[in-house]
Amino acid sequence: DVKVTQSSRYLVKRTGEKVFLECVQDMDHENMFWYRQDPGLGLRLIYFSYDVKMKEKGDIPEGYSVSREKKERFSLILESASTNQTSMYLCASSPSGQGFYGYTFGSGTRLTVV
Amino acid sequence: DQQVKQNSPSLSVQEGRISILNCDYTNSMFDYFLWYKKYPAEGPTFLISISSIKDKNEDGRFTVFLNKSAKHLSLHIVPSQPGDSAVYFCAASAGGFKTIFGAGTRLFVKA
């Protein structure tokens, strides 16, 4: 069964902390994505990557960075966590030419910044 | 600037009846449209998609209709079942890697 695995289901961090959210996929997908989900706003794209060491900004990259050192792993980094980054974070992957294939999502990490 | 809009936050339907979820978009460059289903505490799962060269795609109880002139698509679920109760996200892509999602519609199917 193909999978996207997010390392934590729930995280509580303090304001100003550096936070790492890890995502691993076992499908040999080229493309990986980080979204955040907020009520009334749906899923908003933070960053995506279409190859190892490649990254592209999404619609809301401010306050975030990413790392993709290996094809299967895509990490989201909150350089200095703030309360407005409290959200559900979703990682996804897809093969190249994703058109009809859709994304495979992880189960999400609910991050609370206090 | 919401390029993909789902104007109904929630929808309630009786078991066995049809559920119709609607979605509007503004970007005429979108060439793939997708629907995802999301249960609480899980990630969204891909449900069905349609290319902009088609106006209908069917998969079992799920049918997606695309009206390009109106920039509107809809998802029909027939017959609706209690297990269909979830949040449904409409999404669109312009042939690249970015997929834009709507805000979601929560469907309640009453037994």
PDB file of C-alpha atoms in Angstrom:
ATOM      1  CA  ASP A   1       0.000   0.000   0.000  1.00  0.00           C
ATOM      2  CA  VAL A   2       1.542   3.277  -1.112  1.00  0.00           C
ATOM      3  CA  LYS A   3       2.098   5.811   1.564  1.00  0.00           C
ATOM      4  CA  VAL A   4       2.981   9.326   2.501  1.00  0.00           C
ATOM      5  CA  THR A   5       4.083   9.367   6.106  1.00  0.00           C
ATOM      6  CA  GLN A   6       4.242  12.453   8.276  1.00  0.00           C
ATOM      7  CA  SER A   7       6.398  11.954  11.320  1.00  0.00           C
ATOM      8  CA  SER A   8       4.080  13.540  13.896  1.00  0.00           C
ATOM      9  CA  ARG A   9       0.284  13.655  14.189  1.00  0.00           C
ATOM     10  CA  TYR A  10       0.283  16.343  16.878  1.00  0.00           C
ATOM     11  CA  LEU A  11       2.903  18.890  17.888  1.00  0.00           C
ATOM     12  CA  VAL A  12       2.893  21.676  20.445  1.00  0.00           C
ATOM     13  CA  LYS A  13       5.681  24.225  20.159  1.00  0.00           C
ATOM     14  CA  ARG A  14       6.500  27.543  21.765  1.00  0.00           C
ATOM     15  CA  THR A  15       6.639  30.861  19.965  1.00  0.00           C
ATOM     16  CA  GLY A  16      10.098  31.452  18.519  1.00  0.00           C
ATOM     17  CA  GLU A  17      11.075  27.790  18.326  1.00  0.00           C
ATOM     18  CA  LYS A  18      12.468  26.292  15.146  1.00  0.00           C
ATOM     19  CA  VAL A  19      10.116  23.529  14.024  1.00  0.00           C
ATOM     20  CA  PHE A  20      10.766  20.670  11.621  1.00  0.00           C
ATOM     21  CA  LEU A  21       7.933  18.757   9.966  1.00  0.00           C
ATOM     22  CA  GLU A  22       9.073  15.623   8.183  1.00  0.00           C
ATOM     23  CA  CYS A  23       7.420  13.821   5.292  1.00  0.00           C
ATOM     24  CA  VAL A  24       8.472  10.587   3.595  1.00  0.00           C
ATOM     25  CA  GLN A  25       6.898   8.881   0.577  1.00  0.00           C
ATOM     26  CA  ASP A  26       7.565   5.371  -0.687  1.00  0.00           C
ATOM     27  CA  MET A  27       6.145   5.706  -4.194  1.00  0.00           C
ATOM     28  CA  ASP A  28       9.234   7.098  -5.954  1.00  0.00           C
ATOM     29  CA  HIS A  29       7.244  10.231  -6.801  1.00  0.00           C
ATOM     30  CA  GLU A  30       9.076  13.164  -8.287  1.00  0.00           C
ATOM     31  CA  ASN A  31       6.789  15.878  -6.903  1.00  0.00           C
ATOM     32  CA  MET A  32       6.202  16.699  -3.261  1.00  0.00           C
ATOM     33  CA  PHE A  33       4.125  19.443  -1.656  1.00  0.00           C
ATOM     34  CA  TRP A  34       3.394  21.081   1.651  1.00  0.00           C
ATOM     35  CA  TYR A  35      -0.054  22.553   2.283  1.00  0.00           C
ATOM     36  CA  ARG A  36      -1.704  23.998   5.329  1.00  0.00           C
ATOM     37  CA  GLN A  37      -5.400  23.585   5.983  1.00  0.00           C
ATOM     38  CA  ASP A  38      -7.379  26.212   7.871  1.00  0.00           C
ATOM     39  CA  PRO A  39     -11.155  26.434   8.383  1.00  0.00           C
ATOM     40  CA  GLY A  40     -12.848  28.419   5.640  1.00  0.00           C
ATOM     41  CA  LEU A  41      -9.636  28.696   3.648  1.00  0.00           C
ATOM     42  CA  GLY A  42      -9.205  25.162   2.383  1.00  0.00           C
ATOM     43  CA  LEU A  43      -5.730  23.942   1.503  1.00  0.00           C
ATOM     44  CA  ARG A  44      -3.102  26.543   0.713  1.00  0.00           C
ATOM     45  CA  LEU A  45       0.208  25.659  -0.904  1.00  0.00           C
ATOM     46  CA  ILE A  46       3.319  26.603   1.061  1.00  0.00           C
ATOM     47  CA  TYR A  47       6.142  25.056  -0.974  1.00  0.00           C
ATOM     48  CA  PHE A  48       6.598  22.331  -3.522  1.00  0.00           C
ATOM     49  CA  SER A  49       9.462  20.426  -5.081  1.00  0.00           C
ATOM     50  CA  TYR A  50       9.666  18.625  -8.408  1.00  0.00           C
ATOM     51  CA  ASP A  51      13.088  17.096  -7.927  1.00  0.00           C
ATOM     52  CA  VAL A  52      15.780  16.508  -5.357  1.00  0.00           C
ATOM     53  CA  LYS A  53      17.285  19.780  -4.130  1.00  0.00           C
ATOM     54  CA  MET A  54      14.703  21.741  -6.125  1.00  0.00           C
ATOM     55  CA  LYS A  55      12.054  23.871  -4.458  1.00  0.00           C
ATOM     56  CA  GLU A  56       9.456  26.371  -5.509  1.00  0.00           C
ATOM     57  CA  LYS A  57       7.438  28.819  -3.455  1.00  0.00           C
ATOM     58  CA  GLY A  58       3.742  28.274  -3.247  1.00  0.00           C
ATOM     59  CA  ASP A  59       1.120  30.837  -2.365  1.00  0.00           C
ATOM     60  CA  ILE A  60       2.042  31.392   1.300  1.00  0.00           C
ATOM     61  CA  PRO A  61       5.795  30.736   1.767  1.00  0.00           C
ATOM     62  CA  GLU A  62       6.462  33.502   4.285  1.00  0.00           C
ATOM     63  CA  GLY A  63       7.871  32.181   7.537  1.00  0.00           C
ATOM     64  CA  TYR A  64       8.627  28.757   6.069  1.00  0.00           C
ATOM     65  CA  SER A  65      11.468  27.012   4.303  1.00  0.00           C
ATOM     66  CA  VAL A  66      11.899  23.495   2.937  1.00  0.00           C
ATOM     67  CA  SER A  67      14.568  20.915   2.329  1.00  0.00           C
ATOM     68  CA  ARG A  68      14.674  18.021  -0.110  1.00  0.00           C
ATOM     69  CA  GLU A  69      17.989  16.220   0.108  1.00  0.00           C
ATOM     70  CA  LYS A  70      16.573  12.850  -0.949  1.00  0.00           C
ATOM     71  CA  LYS A  71      13.802  12.018  -3.374  1.00  0.00           C
ATOM     72  CA  GLU A  72      11.612  10.380  -0.769  1.00  0.00           C
ATOM     73  CA  ARG A  73      11.885  13.036   1.932  1.00  0.00           C
ATOM     74  CA  PHE A  74      10.535  16.597   2.012  1.00  0.00           C
ATOM     75  CA  SER A  75      10.895  18.648   5.161  1.00  0.00           C
ATOM     76  CA  LEU A  76       9.055  21.813   6.127  1.00  0.00           C
ATOM     77  CA  ILE A  77      10.854  24.190   8.475  1.00  0.00           C
ATOM     78  CA  LEU A  78       9.308  26.958  10.533  1.00  0.00           C
ATOM     79  CA  GLU A  79      12.299  29.153  11.232  1.00  0.00           C
ATOM     80  CA  SER A  80      10.717  30.934  14.212  1.00  0.00           C
ATOM     81  CA  ALA A  81       7.273  29.595  15.026  1.00  0.00           C
ATOM     82  CA  SER A  82       4.472  32.086  15.580  1.00  0.00           C
ATOM     83  CA  THR A  83       0.910  31.623  16.801  1.00  0.00           C
ATOM     84  CA  ASN A  84      -0.502  32.336  13.337  1.00  0.00           C
ATOM     85  CA  GLN A  85       1.260  29.205  12.137  1.00  0.00           C
ATOM     86  CA  THR A  86      -1.020  27.067  14.273  1.00  0.00           C
ATOM     87  CA  SER A  87      -2.656  24.876  11.644  1.00  0.00           C
ATOM     88  CA  MET A  88      -3.026  21.435  10.098  1.00  0.00           C
ATOM     89  CA  TYR A  89      -0.064  20.730   7.819  1.00  0.00           C
ATOM     90  CA  LEU A  90      -0.462  18.272   4.986  1.00  0.00           C
ATOM     91  CA  CYS A  91       2.268  16.740   2.881  1.00  0.00           C
ATOM     92  CA  ALA A  92       1.487  15.260  -0.527  1.00  0.00           C
ATOM     93  CA  SER A  93       3.289  13.637  -3.421  1.00  0.00           C
ATOM     94  CA  SER A  94       2.548  12.893  -7.053  1.00  0.00           C
ATOM     95  CA  PRO A  95       4.294  11.429 -10.071  1.00  0.00           C
ATOM     96  CA  SER A  96       5.422  13.719 -12.863  1.00  0.00           C
ATOM     97  CA  GLY A  97       2.605  14.731 -15.186  1.00  0.00           C
ATOM     98  CA  GLN A  98       0.279  14.724 -12.242  1.00  0.00           C
ATOM     99  CA  GLY A  99      -2.783  15.796 -14.155  1.00  0.00           C
ATOM    100  CA  PHE A 100      -5.246  12.995 -13.672  1.00  0.00           C
ATOM    101  CA  TYR A 101      -3.363  11.168 -10.992  1.00  0.00           C
ATOM    102  CA  GLY A 102      -4.076  13.481  -8.162  1.00  0.00           C
ATOM    103  CA  TYR A 103      -1.990  13.715  -5.066  1.00  0.00           C
ATOM    104  CA  THR A 104      -1.411  11.180  -2.336  1.00  0.00           C
ATOM    105  CA  PHE A 105      -1.632  12.941   1.003  1.00  0.00           C
ATOM    106  CA  GLY A 106      -0.249  12.098   4.395  1.00  0.00           C
ATOM    107  CA  SER A 107      -2.497  12.059   7.461  1.00  0.00           C
ATOM    108  CA  GLY A 108      -1.426  15.526   8.492  1.00  0.00           C
ATOM    109  CA  THR A 109       0.349  17.136  11.428  1.00  0.00           C
ATOM    110  CA  ARG A 110      -1.696  19.359  13.683  1.00  0.00           C
ATOM    111  CA  LEU A 111       0.693  21.997  14.961  1.00  0.00           C
ATOM    112  CA  THR A 112      -0.172  24.258  17.860  1.00  0.00           C
ATOM    113  CA  VAL A 113       2.123  27.178  18.618  1.00  0.00           C
ATOM    114  CA  VAL A 114       1.679  28.616  22.102  1.00  0.00           C
TER     115      VAL A 114
ATOM    116  CA  ASP B   1      -8.105  36.149  -4.748  1.00  0.00           C
ATOM    117  CA  GLN B   2      -9.793  32.764  -4.615  1.00  0.00           C
ATOM    118  CA  GLN B   3      -9.382  31.053  -7.948  1.00  0.00           C
ATOM    119  CA  VAL B   4     -11.428  28.034  -6.851  1.00  0.00           C
ATOM    120  CA  LYS B   5     -14.590  28.671  -4.879  1.00  0.00           C
ATOM    121  CA  GLN B   6     -16.925  26.352  -3.058  1.00  0.00           C
ATOM    122  CA  ASN B   7     -19.693  28.624  -1.896  1.00  0.00           C
ATOM    123  CA  SER B   8     -21.574  26.110   0.230  1.00  0.00           C
ATOM    124  CA  PRO B   9     -19.774  25.354   3.504  1.00  0.00           C
ATOM    125  CA  SER B  10     -22.115  22.459   4.217  1.00  0.00           C
ATOM    126  CA  LEU B  11     -24.782  20.269   2.655  1.00  0.00           C
ATOM    127  CA  SER B  12     -27.196  17.849   4.255  1.00  0.00           C
ATOM    128  CA  VAL B  13     -28.785  15.014   2.254  1.00  0.00           C
ATOM    129  CA  GLN B  14     -30.964  12.015   3.050  1.00  0.00           C
ATOM    130  CA  GLU B  15     -29.480   8.575   2.517  1.00  0.00           C
ATOM    131  CA  GLY B  16     -30.307   7.223  -0.943  1.00  0.00           C
ATOM    132  CA  ARG B  17     -30.842  10.657  -2.483  1.00  0.00           C
ATOM    133  CA  ILE B  18     -28.492  12.583  -4.747  1.00  0.00           C
ATOM    134  CA  SER B  19     -25.770  14.844  -3.347  1.00  0.00           C
ATOM    135  CA  ILE B  20     -24.642  17.692  -5.590  1.00  0.00           C
ATOM    136  CA  LEU B  21     -21.539  19.610  -4.630  1.00  0.00           C
ATOM    137  CA  ASN B  22     -20.668  22.709  -6.614  1.00  0.00           C
ATOM    138  CA  CYS B  23     -17.470  24.527  -7.464  1.00  0.00           C
ATOM    139  CA  ASP B  24     -16.668  27.654  -9.470  1.00  0.00           C
ATOM    140  CA  TYR B  25     -13.324  28.758 -10.820  1.00  0.00           C
ATOM    141  CA  THR B  26     -11.953  31.921 -12.352  1.00  0.00           C
ATOM    142  CA  ASN B  27      -8.777  30.884 -14.177  1.00  0.00           C
ATOM    143  CA  SER B  28      -9.514  29.800 -17.750  1.00  0.00           C
ATOM    144  CA  MET B  29      -6.038  28.223 -17.943  1.00  0.00           C
ATOM    145  CA  PHE B  30      -7.021  25.367 -15.615  1.00  0.00           C
ATOM    146  CA  ASP B  31      -6.961  22.123 -17.563  1.00  0.00           C
ATOM    147  CA  TYR B  32      -7.510  19.497 -14.875  1.00  0.00           C
ATOM    148  CA  PHE B  33     -10.137  19.486 -12.176  1.00  0.00           C
ATOM    149  CA  LEU B  34     -10.220  17.116  -9.246  1.00  0.00           C
ATOM    150  CA  TRP B  35     -12.329  16.246  -6.258  1.00  0.00           C
ATOM    151  CA  TYR B  36     -10.888  15.059  -2.963  1.00  0.00           C
ATOM    152  CA  LYS B  37     -12.653  13.623   0.053  1.00  0.00           C
ATOM    153  CA  LYS B  38     -11.434  14.156   3.584  1.00  0.00           C
ATOM    154  CA  TYR B  39     -12.430  12.431   6.803  1.00  0.00           C
ATOM    155  CA  PRO B  40     -11.510  13.947  10.192  1.00  0.00           C
ATOM    156  CA  ALA B  41      -7.933  13.233  11.308  1.00  0.00           C
ATOM    157  CA  GLU B  42      -6.997  11.944   7.855  1.00  0.00           C
ATOM    158  CA  GLY B  43      -5.429  13.490   4.787  1.00  0.00           C
ATOM    159  CA  PRO B  44      -7.564  14.150   1.711  1.00  0.00           C
ATOM    160  CA  THR B  45      -7.957  11.251  -0.690  1.00  0.00           C
ATOM    161  CA  PHE B  46      -8.278  11.655  -4.429  1.00  0.00           C
ATOM    162  CA  LEU B  47     -11.804  10.843  -5.587  1.00  0.00           C
ATOM    163  CA  ILE B  48     -12.323  11.681  -9.248  1.00  0.00           C
ATOM    164  CA  SER B  49     -10.973  14.049 -11.882  1.00  0.00           C
ATOM    165  CA  ILE B  50     -11.831  15.494 -15.266  1.00  0.00           C
ATOM    166  CA  SER B  51      -9.823  16.997 -18.062  1.00  0.00           C
ATOM    167  CA  SER B  52     -10.931  20.297 -19.577  1.00  0.00           C
ATOM    168  CA  ILE B  53     -11.489  18.544 -22.921  1.00  0.00           C
ATOM    169  CA  LYS B  54     -14.351  16.555 -21.393  1.00  0.00           C
ATOM    170  CA  ASP B  55     -17.643  17.593 -19.866  1.00  0.00           C
ATOM    171  CA  LYS B  56     -18.396  14.475 -17.834  1.00  0.00           C
ATOM    172  CA  ASN B  57     -16.524  11.724 -16.047  1.00  0.00           C
ATOM    173  CA  GLU B  58     -18.147   8.903 -14.142  1.00  0.00           C
ATOM    174  CA  ASP B  59     -16.792   6.447 -11.606  1.00  0.00           C
ATOM    175  CA  GLY B  60     -19.360   4.267  -9.905  1.00  0.00           C
ATOM    176  CA  ARG B  61     -21.630   6.432  -7.762  1.00  0.00           C
ATOM    177  CA  PHE B  62     -19.555   9.549  -8.469  1.00  0.00           C
ATOM    178  CA  THR B  63     -19.916  11.752 -11.539  1.00  0.00           C
ATOM    179  CA  VAL B  64     -18.172  15.034 -12.193  1.00  0.00           C
ATOM    180  CA  PHE B  65     -19.628  17.531 -14.664  1.00  0.00           C
ATOM    181  CA  LEU B  66     -17.658  20.392 -16.175  1.00  0.00           C
ATOM    182  CA  ASN B  67     -19.203  23.480 -17.769  1.00  0.00           C
ATOM    183  CA  LYS B  68     -16.293  25.457 -19.157  1.00  0.00           C
ATOM    184  CA  SER B  69     -18.347  28.349 -20.453  1.00  0.00           C
ATOM    185  CA  ALA B  70     -19.725  28.912 -16.957  1.00  0.00           C
ATOM    186  CA  LYS B  71     -16.424  27.979 -15.275  1.00  0.00           C
ATOM    187  CA  HIS B  72     -18.367  25.609 -13.084  1.00  0.00           C
ATOM    188  CA  LEU B  73     -18.027  22.007 -12.058  1.00  0.00           C
ATOM    189  CA  SER B  74     -20.108  19.778  -9.891  1.00  0.00           C
ATOM    190  CA  LEU B  75     -19.814  16.420  -8.190  1.00  0.00           C
ATOM    191  CA  HIS B  76     -22.872  14.172  -8.092  1.00  0.00           C
ATOM    192  CA  ILE B  77     -23.089  11.273  -5.665  1.00  0.00           C
ATOM    193  CA  VAL B  78     -25.906   8.836  -6.357  1.00  0.00           C
ATOM    194  CA  PRO B  79     -27.130   7.231  -4.194  1.00  0.00           C
ATOM    195  CA  SER B  80     -25.693   8.973  -1.169  1.00  0.00           C
ATOM    196  CA  GLN B  81     -24.597   6.793   1.733  1.00  0.00           C
ATOM    197  CA  PRO B  82     -23.824   7.668   5.373  1.00  0.00           C
ATOM    198  CA  GLY B  83     -20.169   6.746   4.724  1.00  0.00           C
ATOM    199  CA  ASP B  84     -20.011   9.591   2.211  1.00  0.00           C
ATOM    200  CA  SER B  85     -20.228  12.086   5.069  1.00  0.00           C
ATOM    201  CA  ALA B  86     -16.947  13.992   4.820  1.00  0.00           C
ATOM    202  CA  VAL B  87     -15.461  17.250   3.614  1.00  0.00           C
ATOM    203  CA  TYR B  88     -15.160  17.468  -0.168  1.00  0.00           C
ATOM    204  CA  PHE B  89     -12.542  19.690  -1.766  1.00  0.00           C
ATOM    205  CA  CYS B  90     -12.683  20.860  -5.333  1.00  0.00           C
ATOM    206  CA  ALA B  91      -9.260  21.464  -6.910  1.00  0.00           C
ATOM    207  CA  ALA B  92      -7.873  22.720 -10.208  1.00  0.00           C
ATOM    208  CA  SER B  93      -4.530  22.622 -11.936  1.00  0.00           C
ATOM    209  CA  ALA B  94      -3.093  24.548 -14.893  1.00  0.00           C
ATOM    210  CA  GLY B  95      -0.958  21.758 -16.278  1.00  0.00           C
ATOM    211  CA  GLY B  96       1.939  22.501 -13.977  1.00  0.00           C
ATOM    212  CA  PHE B  97       2.608  21.316 -10.492  1.00  0.00           C
ATOM    213  CA  LYS B  98       0.444  23.662  -8.523  1.00  0.00           C
ATOM    214  CA  THR B  99      -3.037  22.558  -7.603  1.00  0.00           C
ATOM    215  CA  ILE B 100      -5.398  25.159  -6.186  1.00  0.00           C
ATOM    216  CA  PHE B 101      -7.989  23.940  -3.696  1.00  0.00           C
ATOM    217  CA  GLY B 102     -11.338  25.335  -2.716  1.00  0.00           C
ATOM    218  CA  ALA B 103     -12.377  25.868   0.898  1.00  0.00           C
ATOM    219  CA  GLY B 104     -14.325  22.611   1.043  1.00  0.00           C
ATOM    220  CA  THR B 105     -17.950  21.570   1.529  1.00  0.00           C
ATOM    221  CA  ARG B 106     -18.937  19.415   4.466  1.00  0.00           C
ATOM    222  CA  LEU B 107     -21.462  16.772   3.395  1.00  0.00           C
ATOM    223  CA  PHE B 108     -23.777  15.176   5.928  1.00  0.00           C
ATOM    224  CA  VAL B 109     -25.679  12.106   4.750  1.00  0.00           C
ATOM    225  CA  LYS B 110     -28.502  11.282   7.144  1.00  0.00           C
ATOM    226  CA  ALA B 111     -29.593   7.691   7.608  1.00  0.00           C
TER     227      ALA B 111
END
